[in-house]
Amino acid sequence: MLLRGLTRRELLAAALATALARAAASKTSQLAAINDEIGLTPEETTAFAKKYGVQWLEMRGAQIPKKLQYYENLSDATLRETKKRLADEGLRVSVLDSSLLKFTLPGTVAVQKEDFYVRYFAELGLDDATLYRTRLDMLKRTIAAAHALGTRDIRIFSCWRVADPAALYPRISEILAEFAEVAGKENCRLLIENETSTNVATSGETAEMMRLVPSPALGINWDPQNSVALEPLPFPDGYSKLPKARIANVHVKAEGLFGPKHPLDWGAIMHAMLNDGYTGRFTLETHRGHNAENVRVSHECMEKMVKLISS
Protein backbone atom coordinates (compact mmCIF):
# COMPACT_ATOMS: atom_id res chain seq x y z
CA MET A 1 0.00 0.00 0.00
CA LEU A 2 2.83 2.37 0.85
CA LEU A 3 4.54 1.68 -2.46
CA ARG A 4 1.26 2.08 -4.35
CA GLY A 5 0.49 5.34 -2.51
CA LEU A 6 3.98 6.68 -3.15
CA THR A 7 3.74 5.79 -6.82
CA ARG A 8 0.43 7.61 -7.04
CA ARG A 9 1.94 10.69 -5.45
CA GLU A 10 4.85 10.52 -7.83
CA LEU A 11 2.49 10.29 -10.79
CA LEU A 12 0.50 13.25 -9.52
CA ALA A 13 3.69 15.24 -8.98
CA ALA A 14 4.91 14.38 -12.47
CA ALA A 15 1.56 15.37 -13.96
CA LEU A 16 1.65 18.65 -12.07
CA ALA A 17 5.21 19.35 -13.19
CA THR A 18 4.24 18.67 -16.79
CA ALA A 19 1.23 20.97 -16.54
CA LEU A 20 3.33 23.73 -15.02
CA ALA A 21 5.98 23.32 -17.70
CA ARG A 22 3.33 23.55 -20.42
CA ALA A 23 1.82 26.63 -18.80
CA ALA A 24 5.24 28.28 -18.59
CA ALA A 25 5.98 27.42 -22.22
CA SER A 26 2.63 28.84 -23.22
CA LYS A 27 3.45 32.12 -21.52
CA THR A 28 6.98 32.40 -22.90
CA SER A 29 5.53 31.82 -26.36
CA GLN A 30 4.18 35.37 -25.99
CA LEU A 31 7.69 36.83 -25.77
CA ALA A 32 9.32 38.43 -28.80
CA ALA A 33 12.20 40.75 -29.62
CA ILE A 34 12.95 43.40 -32.22
CA ASN A 35 15.57 41.91 -34.51
CA ASP A 36 18.09 44.77 -34.60
CA GLU A 37 18.07 45.23 -30.81
CA ILE A 38 19.31 41.74 -29.95
CA GLY A 39 22.05 41.18 -32.52
CA LEU A 40 24.40 43.05 -34.82
CA THR A 41 23.88 40.51 -37.60
CA PRO A 42 20.99 38.24 -38.61
CA GLU A 43 23.02 35.31 -37.29
CA GLU A 44 23.44 36.93 -33.86
CA THR A 45 19.74 37.73 -33.77
CA THR A 46 18.79 34.12 -34.52
CA ALA A 47 21.22 32.79 -31.90
CA PHE A 48 19.73 35.14 -29.29
CA ALA A 49 16.19 34.00 -30.03
CA LYS A 50 17.09 30.32 -29.85
CA LYS A 51 18.97 30.79 -26.57
CA TYR A 52 15.85 32.06 -24.81
CA GLY A 53 13.26 30.02 -26.67
CA VAL A 54 11.86 33.12 -28.35
CA GLN A 55 9.68 32.09 -31.28
CA TRP A 56 8.81 35.53 -32.65
CA LEU A 57 10.87 38.38 -34.11
CA GLU A 58 9.64 41.87 -34.82
CA MET A 59 11.47 43.05 -37.94
CA ARG A 60 12.81 46.61 -38.28
CA GLY A 61 16.39 47.32 -39.38
CA ALA A 62 17.72 44.97 -42.06
CA GLN A 63 21.18 44.68 -40.40
CA ILE A 64 23.06 45.40 -43.61
CA PRO A 65 26.72 46.32 -42.88
CA LYS A 66 27.35 50.07 -43.08
CA LYS A 67 23.89 50.73 -44.47
CA LEU A 68 20.69 51.66 -42.66
CA GLN A 69 17.69 50.12 -44.36
CA TYR A 70 14.35 48.97 -43.09
CA TYR A 71 12.78 45.66 -44.07
CA GLU A 72 9.83 47.45 -45.65
CA ASN A 73 12.21 48.72 -48.37
CA LEU A 74 13.80 45.38 -49.28
CA SER A 75 12.88 43.42 -52.39
CA ASP A 76 10.19 40.75 -52.21
CA ALA A 77 12.77 38.10 -53.07
CA THR A 78 14.99 39.17 -50.15
CA LEU A 79 11.99 39.23 -47.82
CA ARG A 80 10.91 35.74 -48.84
CA GLU A 81 14.47 34.51 -48.29
CA THR A 82 14.40 36.11 -44.84
CA LYS A 83 11.13 34.38 -44.00
CA LYS A 84 12.52 31.01 -45.11
CA ARG A 85 15.74 31.49 -43.15
CA LEU A 86 13.78 32.29 -40.00
CA ALA A 87 11.37 29.42 -40.56
CA ASP A 88 14.29 27.01 -40.89
CA GLU A 89 15.32 28.13 -37.39
CA GLY A 90 11.81 27.75 -36.00
CA LEU A 91 11.15 31.50 -35.97
CA ARG A 92 8.26 33.61 -37.23
CA VAL A 93 7.72 37.32 -37.80
CA SER A 94 5.25 38.91 -35.38
CA VAL A 95 5.23 42.51 -36.61
CA LEU A 96 6.81 44.51 -39.43
CA ASP A 97 8.04 47.78 -37.90
CA SER A 98 7.50 50.42 -40.55
CA SER A 99 8.35 54.12 -40.50
CA LEU A 100 4.93 55.06 -41.93
CA LEU A 101 3.60 58.48 -40.87
CA LYS A 102 6.82 59.65 -39.26
CA PHE A 103 6.79 63.06 -40.88
CA THR A 104 5.40 66.53 -40.27
CA LEU A 105 1.87 66.73 -41.58
CA PRO A 106 1.82 69.47 -44.25
CA GLY A 107 0.37 72.72 -42.95
CA THR A 108 1.41 72.04 -39.36
CA VAL A 109 4.39 72.99 -37.21
CA ALA A 110 6.05 70.14 -35.34
CA VAL A 111 7.15 70.84 -31.78
CA GLN A 112 8.78 67.40 -31.53
CA LYS A 113 10.42 65.13 -34.06
CA GLU A 114 13.26 62.63 -34.25
CA ASP A 115 16.30 63.83 -36.15
CA PHE A 116 17.24 60.22 -36.84
CA TYR A 117 14.23 59.74 -39.11
CA VAL A 118 14.57 63.18 -40.66
CA ARG A 119 18.11 62.30 -41.73
CA TYR A 120 17.08 58.83 -42.88
CA PHE A 121 14.36 60.15 -45.17
CA ALA A 122 16.61 62.95 -46.41
CA GLU A 123 19.17 60.37 -47.50
CA LEU A 124 16.40 58.69 -49.49
CA GLY A 125 15.50 62.03 -51.08
CA LEU A 126 12.15 62.19 -49.25
CA ASP A 127 10.82 65.35 -47.62
CA ASP A 128 7.60 65.81 -45.65
CA ALA A 129 5.56 66.81 -48.68
CA THR A 130 6.70 63.76 -50.64
CA LEU A 131 6.09 61.41 -47.73
CA TYR A 132 2.56 62.76 -47.39
CA ARG A 133 1.81 62.68 -51.10
CA THR A 134 3.05 59.12 -51.55
CA ARG A 135 1.68 57.75 -48.26
CA LEU A 136 -0.71 55.27 -49.86
CA ASP A 137 1.93 53.98 -52.25
CA MET A 138 4.29 53.50 -49.31
CA LEU A 139 1.54 51.74 -47.35
CA LYS A 140 0.88 49.33 -50.21
CA ARG A 141 4.60 48.60 -50.50
CA THR A 142 4.78 47.94 -46.76
CA ILE A 143 1.76 45.63 -46.92
CA ALA A 144 3.47 43.66 -49.69
CA ALA A 145 6.59 43.41 -47.50
CA ALA A 146 4.53 42.17 -44.56
CA HIS A 147 2.94 39.48 -46.72
CA ALA A 148 6.36 38.38 -47.96
CA LEU A 149 7.58 38.07 -44.36
CA GLY A 150 4.49 36.13 -43.32
CA THR A 151 2.89 38.63 -40.95
CA ARG A 152 -0.30 40.65 -41.10
CA ASP A 153 0.69 43.21 -38.42
CA ILE A 154 2.40 46.48 -39.33
CA ARG A 155 3.53 49.11 -36.81
CA ILE A 156 2.78 52.73 -37.82
CA PHE A 157 2.78 56.21 -36.25
CA SER A 158 0.73 59.43 -36.19
CA CYS A 159 2.98 62.21 -37.62
CA TRP A 160 5.32 64.48 -35.68
CA ARG A 161 3.73 66.07 -32.63
CA VAL A 162 2.21 69.54 -32.77
CA ALA A 163 1.47 71.91 -29.89
CA ASP A 164 -2.19 70.86 -29.74
CA PRO A 165 -2.46 67.27 -31.02
CA ALA A 166 -6.18 66.97 -30.22
CA ALA A 167 -7.00 69.76 -32.67
CA LEU A 168 -5.33 67.69 -35.38
CA TYR A 169 -7.13 64.44 -34.58
CA PRO A 170 -9.92 64.81 -37.14
CA ARG A 171 -7.31 65.07 -39.88
CA ILE A 172 -5.10 62.29 -38.53
CA SER A 173 -8.03 59.97 -37.94
CA GLU A 174 -9.11 60.51 -41.54
CA ILE A 175 -5.65 59.41 -42.73
CA LEU A 176 -5.66 56.41 -40.41
CA ALA A 177 -9.15 55.39 -41.50
CA GLU A 178 -7.98 55.57 -45.11
CA PHE A 179 -4.95 53.43 -44.21
CA ALA A 180 -7.10 50.94 -42.30
CA GLU A 181 -9.46 50.50 -45.23
CA VAL A 182 -6.55 49.63 -47.54
CA ALA A 183 -4.93 47.34 -44.98
CA GLY A 184 -8.17 45.55 -44.14
CA LYS A 185 -8.77 44.64 -47.76
CA GLU A 186 -5.31 43.04 -47.77
CA ASN A 187 -5.94 41.12 -44.52
CA CYS A 188 -3.43 43.28 -42.67
CA ARG A 189 -3.72 45.10 -39.37
CA LEU A 190 -2.03 48.42 -38.63
CA LEU A 191 -0.75 48.94 -35.09
CA ILE A 192 -0.36 52.54 -34.05
CA GLU A 193 2.47 53.02 -31.58
CA ASN A 194 2.20 55.69 -28.91
CA GLU A 195 5.39 57.74 -29.00
CA THR A 196 6.30 61.02 -27.32
CA SER A 197 7.46 62.61 -30.57
CA THR A 198 4.16 61.89 -32.34
CA ASN A 199 0.58 63.09 -32.01
CA VAL A 200 -0.49 59.92 -30.23
CA ALA A 201 1.76 59.65 -27.19
CA THR A 202 -0.29 58.76 -24.12
CA SER A 203 -2.74 56.00 -23.33
CA GLY A 204 -5.57 58.53 -23.29
CA GLU A 205 -4.60 59.81 -26.72
CA THR A 206 -4.36 56.24 -27.99
CA ALA A 207 -7.83 55.45 -26.67
CA GLU A 208 -9.25 58.56 -28.34
CA MET A 209 -7.73 57.62 -31.69
CA MET A 210 -9.22 54.14 -31.37
CA ARG A 211 -12.62 55.76 -30.76
CA LEU A 212 -12.25 57.95 -33.84
CA VAL A 213 -11.12 55.03 -36.01
CA PRO A 214 -13.13 51.97 -34.93
CA SER A 215 -11.90 49.81 -37.81
CA PRO A 216 -10.70 46.32 -36.75
CA ALA A 217 -7.81 46.88 -39.17
CA LEU A 218 -6.35 49.42 -36.73
CA GLY A 219 -4.95 48.19 -33.42
CA ILE A 220 -2.51 49.29 -30.75
CA ASN A 221 1.22 48.81 -30.31
CA TRP A 222 1.41 49.87 -26.67
CA ASP A 223 4.71 51.17 -25.31
CA PRO A 224 4.17 52.43 -21.75
CA GLN A 225 7.78 53.61 -21.53
CA ASN A 226 7.18 56.00 -24.41
CA SER A 227 4.41 57.76 -22.53
CA VAL A 228 6.20 58.28 -19.19
CA ALA A 229 7.21 61.87 -20.01
CA LEU A 230 3.58 62.89 -20.59
CA GLU A 231 1.80 60.28 -18.49
CA PRO A 232 3.32 59.75 -15.02
CA LEU A 233 1.47 56.46 -14.41
CA PRO A 234 1.19 54.51 -17.67
CA PHE A 235 0.26 51.54 -15.49
CA PRO A 236 -2.21 51.03 -13.98
CA ASP A 237 -3.82 54.42 -14.75
CA GLY A 238 -2.90 54.67 -18.43
CA TYR A 239 -3.59 51.02 -19.11
CA SER A 240 -7.08 51.33 -17.64
CA LYS A 241 -7.99 53.80 -20.42
CA LEU A 242 -7.04 51.52 -23.29
CA PRO A 243 -9.54 49.35 -25.20
CA LYS A 244 -8.00 46.03 -24.20
CA ALA A 245 -9.27 44.04 -27.17
CA ARG A 246 -7.38 46.31 -29.57
CA ILE A 247 -3.95 45.92 -27.97
CA ALA A 248 -2.06 43.62 -30.34
CA ASN A 249 1.58 44.17 -29.39
CA VAL A 250 3.51 45.58 -26.41
CA HIS A 251 7.04 46.98 -26.28
CA VAL A 252 9.26 46.42 -23.24
CA LYS A 253 12.35 48.56 -22.73
CA ALA A 254 15.40 48.08 -20.51
CA GLU A 255 14.58 51.31 -18.68
CA GLY A 256 11.26 49.88 -17.62
CA LEU A 257 12.79 46.59 -16.52
CA PHE A 258 15.76 48.01 -14.61
CA GLY A 259 15.41 51.80 -14.30
CA PRO A 260 17.05 53.83 -12.88
CA LYS A 261 14.88 56.81 -13.87
CA HIS A 262 11.51 55.34 -14.83
CA PRO A 263 11.18 51.66 -13.87
CA LEU A 264 7.84 49.97 -14.48
CA ASP A 265 6.37 46.98 -12.68
CA TRP A 266 6.53 44.70 -15.70
CA GLY A 267 5.58 41.63 -13.69
CA ALA A 268 2.32 43.31 -12.68
CA ILE A 269 1.74 44.64 -16.22
CA MET A 270 2.27 41.26 -17.86
CA HIS A 271 0.04 39.34 -15.50
CA ALA A 272 -2.69 41.98 -15.53
CA MET A 273 -2.77 41.86 -19.31
CA LEU A 274 -2.73 38.07 -19.42
CA ASN A 275 -5.59 37.96 -16.92
CA ASP A 276 -7.46 40.39 -19.18
CA GLY A 277 -7.12 37.94 -22.05
CA TYR A 278 -4.18 39.49 -23.90
CA THR A 279 -2.92 37.10 -26.59
CA GLY A 280 -0.30 39.27 -28.31
CA ARG A 281 3.42 39.50 -27.66
CA PHE A 282 5.57 41.30 -25.11
CA THR A 283 8.40 42.46 -27.35
CA LEU A 284 11.84 43.49 -26.17
CA GLU A 285 12.99 46.86 -27.52
CA THR A 286 16.08 47.33 -25.36
CA HIS A 287 17.14 50.89 -26.24
CA ARG A 288 20.14 50.89 -23.91
CA GLY A 289 23.40 52.15 -25.34
CA HIS A 290 24.64 51.29 -28.79
CA ASN A 291 25.73 48.23 -30.74
CA ALA A 292 27.48 45.62 -28.58
CA GLU A 293 26.44 47.26 -25.29
CA ASN A 294 22.80 47.25 -26.32
CA VAL A 295 23.03 43.58 -27.28
CA ARG A 296 24.65 42.74 -23.93
CA VAL A 297 21.85 44.44 -22.01
CA SER A 298 19.30 42.70 -24.24
CA HIS A 299 20.41 39.38 -22.74
CA GLU A 300 19.80 40.73 -19.23
CA CYS A 301 16.40 42.05 -20.29
CA MET A 302 15.22 38.80 -21.86
CA GLU A 303 16.38 36.78 -18.86
CA LYS A 304 14.23 38.99 -16.65
CA MET A 305 11.26 38.90 -19.04
CA VAL A 306 11.30 35.09 -19.05
CA LYS A 307 11.30 35.04 -15.25
CA LEU A 308 8.54 37.64 -14.94
CA ILE A 309 6.12 36.05 -17.38
CA SER A 310 6.78 32.55 -15.99
CA SER A 311 6.28 33.46 -12.34
PDB file of C-alpha atoms in Angstrom, residues 24-193:
ATOM      1  CA  ALA A  24       5.240  28.279 -18.585  1.00  0.00           C
ATOM      2  CA  ALA A  25       5.983  27.420 -22.218  1.00  0.00           C
ATOM      3  CA  SER A  26       2.628  28.845 -23.225  1.00  0.00           C
ATOM      4  CA  LYS A  27       3.451  32.116 -21.517  1.00  0.00           C
ATOM      5  CA  THR A  28       6.984  32.400 -22.900  1.00  0.00           C
ATOM      6  CA  SER A  29       5.530  31.822 -26.362  1.00  0.00           C
ATOM      7  CA  GLN A  30       4.178  35.367 -25.995  1.00  0.00           C
ATOM      8  CA  LEU A  31       7.689  36.826 -25.767  1.00  0.00           C
ATOM      9  CA  ALA A  32       9.319  38.426 -28.802  1.00  0.00           C
ATOM     10  CA  ALA A  33      12.201  40.752 -29.621  1.00  0.00           C
ATOM     11  CA  ILE A  34      12.953  43.404 -32.221  1.00  0.00           C
ATOM     12  CA  ASN A  35      15.574  41.907 -34.506  1.00  0.00           C
ATOM     13  CA  ASP A  36      18.087  44.773 -34.602  1.00  0.00           C
ATOM     14  CA  GLU A  37      18.073  45.233 -30.812  1.00  0.00           C
ATOM     15  CA  ILE A  38      19.311  41.743 -29.950  1.00  0.00           C
ATOM     16  CA  GLY A  39      22.050  41.184 -32.517  1.00  0.00           C
ATOM     17  CA  LEU A  40      24.395  43.052 -34.816  1.00  0.00           C
ATOM     18  CA  THR A  41      23.876  40.514 -37.601  1.00  0.00           C
ATOM     19  CA  PRO A  42      20.990  38.238 -38.615  1.00  0.00           C
ATOM     20  CA  GLU A  43      23.016  35.306 -37.289  1.00  0.00           C
ATOM     21  CA  GLU A  44      23.438  36.926 -33.858  1.00  0.00           C
ATOM     22  CA  THR A  45      19.738  37.725 -33.774  1.00  0.00           C
ATOM     23  CA  THR A  46      18.795  34.122 -34.520  1.00  0.00           C
ATOM     24  CA  ALA A  47      21.219  32.795 -31.904  1.00  0.00           C
ATOM     25  CA  PHE A  48      19.729  35.137 -29.286  1.00  0.00           C
ATOM     26  CA  ALA A  49      16.192  33.999 -30.034  1.00  0.00           C
ATOM     27  CA  LYS A  50      17.092  30.322 -29.853  1.00  0.00           C
ATOM     28  CA  LYS A  51      18.967  30.790 -26.569  1.00  0.00           C
ATOM     29  CA  TYR A  52      15.847  32.056 -24.809  1.00  0.00           C
ATOM     30  CA  GLY A  53      13.261  30.018 -26.670  1.00  0.00           C
ATOM     31  CA  VAL A  54      11.861  33.122 -28.350  1.00  0.00           C
ATOM     32  CA  GLN A  55       9.675  32.093 -31.281  1.00  0.00           C
ATOM     33  CA  TRP A  56       8.815  35.534 -32.654  1.00  0.00           C
ATOM     34  CA  LEU A  57      10.866  38.378 -34.109  1.00  0.00           C
ATOM     35  CA  GLU A  58       9.638  41.874 -34.817  1.00  0.00           C
ATOM     36  CA  MET A  59      11.471  43.048 -37.941  1.00  0.00           C
ATOM     37  CA  ARG A  60      12.810  46.606 -38.279  1.00  0.00           C
ATOM     38  CA  GLY A  61      16.394  47.318 -39.381  1.00  0.00           C
ATOM     39  CA  ALA A  62      17.723  44.972 -42.062  1.00  0.00           C
ATOM     40  CA  GLN A  63      21.177  44.678 -40.404  1.00  0.00           C
ATOM     41  CA  ILE A  64      23.065  45.400 -43.612  1.00  0.00           C
ATOM     42  CA  PRO A  65      26.717  46.320 -42.884  1.00  0.00           C
ATOM     43  CA  LYS A  66      27.348  50.071 -43.077  1.00  0.00           C
ATOM     44  CA  LYS A  67      23.887  50.730 -44.467  1.00  0.00           C
ATOM     45  CA  LEU A  68      20.689  51.664 -42.659  1.00  0.00           C
ATOM     46  CA  GLN A  69      17.694  50.118 -44.361  1.00  0.00           C
ATOM     47  CA  TYR A  70      14.349  48.965 -43.090  1.00  0.00           C
ATOM     48  CA  TYR A  71      12.776  45.663 -44.069  1.00  0.00           C
ATOM     49  CA  GLU A  72       9.830  47.455 -45.653  1.00  0.00           C
ATOM     50  CA  ASN A  73      12.206  48.720 -48.373  1.00  0.00           C
ATOM     51  CA  LEU A  74      13.804  45.384 -49.283  1.00  0.00           C
ATOM     52  CA  SER A  75      12.881  43.421 -52.393  1.00  0.00           C
ATOM     53  CA  ASP A  76      10.189  40.749 -52.208  1.00  0.00           C
ATOM     54  CA  ALA A  77      12.769  38.105 -53.070  1.00  0.00           C
ATOM     55  CA  THR A  78      14.985  39.173 -50.151  1.00  0.00           C
ATOM     56  CA  LEU A  79      11.995  39.228 -47.821  1.00  0.00           C
ATOM     57  CA  ARG A  80      10.910  35.735 -48.839  1.00  0.00           C
ATOM     58  CA  GLU A  81      14.472  34.511 -48.290  1.00  0.00           C
ATOM     59  CA  THR A  82      14.401  36.107 -44.838  1.00  0.00           C
ATOM     60  CA  LYS A  83      11.125  34.379 -43.999  1.00  0.00           C
ATOM     61  CA  LYS A  84      12.515  31.005 -45.106  1.00  0.00           C
ATOM     62  CA  ARG A  85      15.744  31.489 -43.150  1.00  0.00           C
ATOM     63  CA  LEU A  86      13.784  32.293 -40.005  1.00  0.00           C
ATOM     64  CA  ALA A  87      11.365  29.415 -40.558  1.00  0.00           C
ATOM     65  CA  ASP A  88      14.292  27.013 -40.885  1.00  0.00           C
ATOM     66  CA  GLU A  89      15.316  28.134 -37.391  1.00  0.00           C
ATOM     67  CA  GLY A  90      11.814  27.752 -36.000  1.00  0.00           C
ATOM     68  CA  LEU A  91      11.148  31.502 -35.969  1.00  0.00           C
ATOM     69  CA  ARG A  92       8.257  33.606 -37.232  1.00  0.00           C
ATOM     70  CA  VAL A  93       7.718  37.325 -37.801  1.00  0.00           C
ATOM     71  CA  SER A  94       5.254  38.907 -35.378  1.00  0.00           C
ATOM     72  CA  VAL A  95       5.232  42.514 -36.607  1.00  0.00           C
ATOM     73  CA  LEU A  96       6.813  44.507 -39.430  1.00  0.00           C
ATOM     74  CA  ASP A  97       8.043  47.778 -37.902  1.00  0.00           C
ATOM     75  CA  SER A  98       7.502  50.423 -40.550  1.00  0.00           C
ATOM     76  CA  SER A  99       8.346  54.119 -40.496  1.00  0.00           C
ATOM     77  CA  LEU A 100       4.927  55.061 -41.927  1.00  0.00           C
ATOM     78  CA  LEU A 101       3.598  58.478 -40.867  1.00  0.00           C
ATOM     79  CA  LYS A 102       6.818  59.652 -39.265  1.00  0.00           C
ATOM     80  CA  PHE A 103       6.790  63.056 -40.884  1.00  0.00           C
ATOM     81  CA  THR A 104       5.404  66.530 -40.271  1.00  0.00           C
ATOM     82  CA  LEU A 105       1.873  66.735 -41.583  1.00  0.00           C
ATOM     83  CA  PRO A 106       1.821  69.473 -44.254  1.00  0.00           C
ATOM     84  CA  GLY A 107       0.370  72.720 -42.946  1.00  0.00           C
ATOM     85  CA  THR A 108       1.408  72.037 -39.358  1.00  0.00           C
ATOM     86  CA  VAL A 109       4.391  72.992 -37.209  1.00  0.00           C
ATOM     87  CA  ALA A 110       6.048  70.142 -35.336  1.00  0.00           C
ATOM     88  CA  VAL A 111       7.147  70.838 -31.778  1.00  0.00           C
ATOM     89  CA  GLN A 112       8.785  67.402 -31.532  1.00  0.00           C
ATOM     90  CA  LYS A 113      10.417  65.126 -34.064  1.00  0.00           C
ATOM     91  CA  GLU A 114      13.263  62.627 -34.253  1.00  0.00           C
ATOM     92  CA  ASP A 115      16.303  63.832 -36.150  1.00  0.00           C
ATOM     93  CA  PHE A 116      17.240  60.216 -36.841  1.00  0.00           C
ATOM     94  CA  TYR A 117      14.233  59.741 -39.113  1.00  0.00           C
ATOM     95  CA  VAL A 118      14.567  63.183 -40.662  1.00  0.00           C
ATOM     96  CA  ARG A 119      18.110  62.303 -41.734  1.00  0.00           C
ATOM     97  CA  TYR A 120      17.075  58.833 -42.883  1.00  0.00           C
ATOM     98  CA  PHE A 121      14.361  60.153 -45.172  1.00  0.00           C
ATOM     99  CA  ALA A 122      16.605  62.949 -46.412  1.00  0.00           C
ATOM    100  CA  GLU A 123      19.173  60.366 -47.503  1.00  0.00           C
ATOM    101  CA  LEU A 124      16.399  58.689 -49.487  1.00  0.00           C
ATOM    102  CA  GLY A 125      15.497  62.029 -51.080  1.00  0.00           C
ATOM    103  CA  LEU A 126      12.151  62.190 -49.249  1.00  0.00           C
ATOM    104  CA  ASP A 127      10.823  65.351 -47.624  1.00  0.00           C
ATOM    105  CA  ASP A 128       7.599  65.810 -45.648  1.00  0.00           C
ATOM    106  CA  ALA A 129       5.564  66.813 -48.683  1.00  0.00           C
ATOM    107  CA  THR A 130       6.697  63.761 -50.643  1.00  0.00           C
ATOM    108  CA  LEU A 131       6.089  61.409 -47.726  1.00  0.00           C
ATOM    109  CA  TYR A 132       2.564  62.756 -47.394  1.00  0.00           C
ATOM    110  CA  ARG A 133       1.807  62.676 -51.103  1.00  0.00           C
ATOM    111  CA  THR A 134       3.045  59.120 -51.551  1.00  0.00           C
ATOM    112  CA  ARG A 135       1.685  57.752 -48.259  1.00  0.00           C
ATOM    113  CA  LEU A 136      -0.712  55.270 -49.864  1.00  0.00           C
ATOM    114  CA  ASP A 137       1.934  53.983 -52.248  1.00  0.00           C
ATOM    115  CA  MET A 138       4.290  53.501 -49.305  1.00  0.00           C
ATOM    116  CA  LEU A 139       1.541  51.743 -47.348  1.00  0.00           C
ATOM    117  CA  LYS A 140       0.883  49.335 -50.210  1.00  0.00           C
ATOM    118  CA  ARG A 141       4.597  48.602 -50.499  1.00  0.00           C
ATOM    119  CA  THR A 142       4.778  47.939 -46.758  1.00  0.00           C
ATOM    120  CA  ILE A 143       1.758  45.629 -46.923  1.00  0.00           C
ATOM    121  CA  ALA A 144       3.473  43.659 -49.686  1.00  0.00           C
ATOM    122  CA  ALA A 145       6.592  43.415 -47.500  1.00  0.00           C
ATOM    123  CA  ALA A 146       4.528  42.168 -44.559  1.00  0.00           C
ATOM    124  CA  HIS A 147       2.938  39.481 -46.717  1.00  0.00           C
ATOM    125  CA  ALA A 148       6.360  38.380 -47.962  1.00  0.00           C
ATOM    126  CA  LEU A 149       7.582  38.072 -44.356  1.00  0.00           C
ATOM    127  CA  GLY A 150       4.493  36.131 -43.316  1.00  0.00           C
ATOM    128  CA  THR A 151       2.890  38.626 -40.950  1.00  0.00           C
ATOM    129  CA  ARG A 152      -0.301  40.649 -41.096  1.00  0.00           C
ATOM    130  CA  ASP A 153       0.687  43.206 -38.423  1.00  0.00           C
ATOM    131  CA  ILE A 154       2.404  46.481 -39.331  1.00  0.00           C
ATOM    132  CA  ARG A 155       3.531  49.112 -36.813  1.00  0.00           C
ATOM    133  CA  ILE A 156       2.779  52.725 -37.815  1.00  0.00           C
ATOM    134  CA  PHE A 157       2.785  56.211 -36.246  1.00  0.00           C
ATOM    135  CA  SER A 158       0.726  59.430 -36.193  1.00  0.00           C
ATOM    136  CA  CYS A 159       2.976  62.208 -37.622  1.00  0.00           C
ATOM    137  CA  TRP A 160       5.320  64.477 -35.680  1.00  0.00           C
ATOM    138  CA  ARG A 161       3.733  66.071 -32.633  1.00  0.00           C
ATOM    139  CA  VAL A 162       2.209  69.541 -32.767  1.00  0.00           C
ATOM    140  CA  ALA A 163       1.465  71.912 -29.891  1.00  0.00           C
ATOM    141  CA  ASP A 164      -2.193  70.863 -29.741  1.00  0.00           C
ATOM    142  CA  PRO A 165      -2.458  67.269 -31.018  1.00  0.00           C
ATOM    143  CA  ALA A 166      -6.175  66.965 -30.223  1.00  0.00           C
ATOM    144  CA  ALA A 167      -6.995  69.756 -32.668  1.00  0.00           C
ATOM    145  CA  LEU A 168      -5.330  67.689 -35.384  1.00  0.00           C
ATOM    146  CA  TYR A 169      -7.128  64.437 -34.577  1.00  0.00           C
ATOM    147  CA  PRO A 170      -9.919  64.806 -37.144  1.00  0.00           C
ATOM    148  CA  ARG A 171      -7.307  65.070 -39.885  1.00  0.00           C
ATOM    149  CA  ILE A 172      -5.097  62.294 -38.528  1.00  0.00           C
ATOM    150  CA  SER A 173      -8.034  59.972 -37.945  1.00  0.00           C
ATOM    151  CA  GLU A 174      -9.105  60.508 -41.545  1.00  0.00           C
ATOM    152  CA  ILE A 175      -5.655  59.412 -42.734  1.00  0.00           C
ATOM    153  CA  LEU A 176      -5.664  56.410 -40.409  1.00  0.00           C
ATOM    154  CA  ALA A 177      -9.153  55.390 -41.496  1.00  0.00           C
ATOM    155  CA  GLU A 178      -7.977  55.566 -45.109  1.00  0.00           C
ATOM    156  CA  PHE A 179      -4.954  53.435 -44.210  1.00  0.00           C
ATOM    157  CA  ALA A 180      -7.096  50.939 -42.298  1.00  0.00           C
ATOM    158  CA  GLU A 181      -9.460  50.498 -45.232  1.00  0.00           C
ATOM    159  CA  VAL A 182      -6.554  49.633 -47.540  1.00  0.00           C
ATOM    160  CA  ALA A 183      -4.933  47.337 -44.975  1.00  0.00           C
ATOM    161  CA  GLY A 184      -8.173  45.551 -44.135  1.00  0.00           C
ATOM    162  CA  LYS A 185      -8.773  44.637 -47.755  1.00  0.00           C
ATOM    163  CA  GLU A 186      -5.314  43.036 -47.774  1.00  0.00           C
ATOM    164  CA  ASN A 187      -5.940  41.118 -44.522  1.00  0.00           C
ATOM    165  CA  CYS A 188      -3.431  43.277 -42.666  1.00  0.00           C
ATOM    166  CA  ARG A 189      -3.715  45.102 -39.366  1.00  0.00           C
ATOM    167  CA  LEU A 190      -2.027  48.417 -38.627  1.00  0.00           C
ATOM    168  CA  LEU A 191      -0.754  48.936 -35.089  1.00  0.00           C
ATOM    169  CA  ILE A 192      -0.359  52.544 -34.052  1.00  0.00           C
ATOM    170  CA  GLU A 193       2.473  53.024 -31.576  1.00  0.00           C
TER     171      GLU A 193
END
